[in-house]
Amino acid sequence: MSLLDILIAPDARLKQKAKPLSGVDGRVARLMDDMLETMYKAPGIGLAAPQVGILERVIVVDVTDHKTEKPNPIAMVNPEIIRASDDLSVTQEGCLSIPDIYADVTRPAEVTVRYVDRDGEVRTLDAGGLLATCIQHEIDHLNGVLFIDHLSSLKRNMILRKMQKYKREHGIA
Ligand code: NI
């Protein structure tokens, strides 16, 4: 397995729509493993393929508390929300592509997601709480949407200016 480089916003590749995959072959399985390793190392609770410069519909998530629970990595190909609750929840979100920035985002509290797993099987998952938030955040990435796109343009532009400064300071192109 190998660690992947995570793109930092603003980056044109984070604003593009990712392509669906026809299935899971060795390359895609390896991508999932590398993404999980990269996510755990960061550390983060979710990662989408566009964040490592790959415009394909692949996400990985694990929202377990590593101090008290066993890891529960979930890797999804072509994830699709097939049901969302009317109930909304507000969660403070962050993103590995937007370091050190956190903001409240409102999303459906519960979702049902259909996806293809690492073995190529179609699965359905009912998610609530942090898992529901995380899955929606990662699926957004596949559509070129960042969590700051859910904020007011005033807040978003302020964050993007901070990020430009961050990139300059860290020598990121
Ligand atoms: Ni993110």
Coordinates of C-alpha atoms and ligand atoms in Angstrom, one line a residue:
M1 CA 0.0 0.0 0.0
S2 CA 1.1 3.5 -0.5
L3 CA 0.3 7.0 0.8
L4 CA -1.3 9.4 -1.7
D5 CA -0.9 13.1 -2.0
I6 CA -4.0 15.0 -0.9
L7 CA -5.0 18.1 -3.0
I8 CA -5.5 21.3 -1.1
A9 CA -8.3 23.8 -2.1
P10 CA -8.6 25.8 -4.2
D11 CA -7.7 23.3 -6.9
A12 CA -9.6 22.9 -10.2
R13 CA -9.6 19.1 -9.8
L14 CA -11.7 19.4 -6.6
K15 CA -14.4 21.2 -8.6
Q16 CA -14.9 18.5 -11.3
K17 CA -17.5 15.8 -11.5
A18 CA -16.0 12.3 -11.0
K19 CA -16.8 9.4 -13.4
P20 CA -18.7 6.3 -12.4
L21 CA -16.7 3.0 -12.6
S22 CA -18.0 -0.2 -14.3
G23 CA -16.8 -2.4 -11.4
V24 CA -14.0 -3.2 -9.0
D25 CA -10.8 -4.7 -10.5
G26 CA -7.4 -5.0 -8.9
R27 CA -6.5 -1.4 -9.6
V28 CA -9.7 0.0 -8.0
A29 CA -9.2 -2.3 -4.9
R30 CA -5.7 -1.0 -4.6
L31 CA -6.9 2.5 -4.9
M32 CA -9.4 1.9 -2.0
D33 CA -6.6 0.4 0.2
D34 CA -4.3 3.3 -0.6
M35 CA -7.1 5.8 0.1
L36 CA -7.9 4.2 3.5
E37 CA -4.2 4.2 4.5
T38 CA -3.9 7.9 3.4
M39 CA -7.1 8.7 5.4
Y40 CA -6.0 7.0 8.6
K41 CA -2.5 8.6 8.3
A42 CA -3.9 12.1 7.8
P43 CA -5.8 11.5 10.1
G44 CA -9.3 11.9 8.8
I45 CA -12.7 10.1 8.8
G46 CA -13.4 10.2 5.1
L47 CA -11.6 10.7 1.7
A48 CA -12.9 10.9 -1.9
A49 CA -10.8 9.9 -4.9
P50 CA -10.9 13.4 -6.4
Q51 CA -9.0 14.6 -3.3
V52 CA -6.1 12.4 -4.5
G53 CA -6.4 13.7 -8.0
I54 CA -8.4 10.7 -9.4
L55 CA -11.7 11.7 -10.9
E56 CA -13.5 8.4 -10.2
R57 CA -16.5 7.8 -8.0
V58 CA -14.7 6.1 -5.0
I59 CA -14.9 7.1 -1.4
V60 CA -13.7 5.7 1.9
V61 CA -15.0 6.4 5.4
D62 CA -14.4 5.3 9.0
V63 CA -16.1 7.4 11.7
T64 CA -15.2 5.0 14.6
D65 CA -13.4 6.4 17.7
H66 CA -10.1 4.6 17.5
K67 CA -9.6 5.0 21.2
T68 CA -12.6 3.0 22.2
E69 CA -13.8 1.1 19.1
K70 CA -12.4 -1.3 16.5
P71 CA -11.8 0.3 13.1
N72 CA -14.7 -0.1 10.6
P73 CA -13.4 0.9 7.2
I74 CA -16.0 1.3 4.5
A75 CA -15.0 1.7 0.9
M76 CA -17.6 2.5 -1.7
V77 CA -17.7 2.7 -5.5
N78 CA -20.5 4.7 -7.3
P79 CA -22.2 5.6 -4.0
E80 CA -25.7 7.0 -4.4
I81 CA -28.1 8.4 -1.9
I82 CA -31.4 6.7 -2.5
R83 CA -33.2 8.2 0.5
A84 CA -32.7 11.2 2.7
S85 CA -34.6 12.0 5.9
D86 CA -36.6 15.2 6.2
D87 CA -34.9 15.6 9.6
L88 CA -31.8 17.8 9.3
S89 CA -28.8 17.9 11.5
V90 CA -26.1 20.5 11.9
T91 CA -22.5 19.2 12.2
Q92 CA -19.2 20.9 12.4
E93 CA -17.3 19.7 9.3
G94 CA -13.8 19.8 8.2
C95 CA -12.0 18.4 5.2
L96 CA -8.5 17.1 4.5
S97 CA -8.4 19.3 1.4
I98 CA -9.2 22.4 3.6
P99 CA -6.8 22.0 6.6
D100 CA -7.6 23.7 9.9
I101 CA -11.0 25.1 8.8
Y102 CA -14.2 24.0 10.5
A103 CA -17.8 25.2 10.0
D104 CA -21.3 24.1 10.7
V105 CA -23.1 22.4 7.8
T106 CA -26.8 21.4 7.7
R107 CA -27.7 18.2 5.9
P108 CA -30.3 15.4 6.2
A109 CA -29.8 13.6 9.5
E110 CA -30.2 10.1 8.0
V111 CA -29.6 8.7 4.5
T112 CA -29.7 5.4 2.8
V113 CA -26.8 4.9 0.4
R114 CA -26.4 2.2 -2.3
Y115 CA -22.9 1.4 -3.5
V116 CA -20.6 -1.3 -4.8
D117 CA -18.2 -2.7 -2.2
R118 CA -14.6 -3.8 -2.5
D119 CA -15.7 -7.3 -3.6
G120 CA -17.9 -5.9 -6.4
E121 CA -21.2 -6.6 -4.5
V122 CA -24.0 -4.0 -4.5
R123 CA -24.9 -3.0 -1.0
T124 CA -27.3 -0.7 0.8
L125 CA -26.5 1.1 4.0
D126 CA -28.7 3.0 6.4
A127 CA -26.6 5.7 8.1
G128 CA -27.3 8.3 10.8
G129 CA -25.2 10.5 13.0
L130 CA -21.7 11.3 12.0
L131 CA -21.6 8.5 9.4
A132 CA -24.5 10.0 7.5
T133 CA -22.8 13.4 7.5
C134 CA -19.5 11.9 6.4
I135 CA -21.0 9.9 3.5
Q136 CA -22.8 13.0 2.2
H137 CA -19.7 15.1 2.5
E138 CA -17.7 12.5 0.5
I139 CA -20.3 12.1 -2.2
D140 CA -20.3 15.9 -2.5
H141 CA -16.6 15.6 -3.4
L142 CA -17.6 13.3 -6.3
N143 CA -19.8 16.1 -7.7
G144 CA -17.1 18.8 -7.3
V145 CA -18.8 20.2 -4.2
L146 CA -16.8 21.1 -1.0
F147 CA -18.4 21.6 2.4
I148 CA -17.6 25.4 2.1
D149 CA -20.0 25.5 -0.9
H150 CA -22.8 25.0 1.7
L151 CA -21.8 28.2 3.5
S152 CA -22.6 31.8 2.5
S153 CA -20.4 33.2 -0.3
L154 CA -19.0 35.7 2.3
K155 CA -17.7 32.9 4.5
R156 CA -16.6 30.8 1.6
N157 CA -14.6 33.6 0.0
M158 CA -13.0 34.3 3.3
I159 CA -12.0 30.7 3.7
L160 CA -10.7 30.5 0.1
R161 CA -8.5 33.5 0.7
K162 CA -7.1 31.8 3.9
M163 CA -6.5 28.6 1.8
Q164 CA -4.6 30.6 -0.9
K165 CA -2.4 32.0 1.8
Y166 CA -1.9 28.5 3.3
K167 CA -0.9 27.1 -0.1
R168 CA 1.6 30.0 -0.6
E169 CA 3.1 29.5 2.9
H170 CA 3.4 25.7 2.3
G171 CA 4.8 26.1 -1.3
I172 CA 1.8 24.2 -2.8
A173 CA 1.2 25.0 -6.4
Ligands
NI1 NI -13.7 16.6 2.4

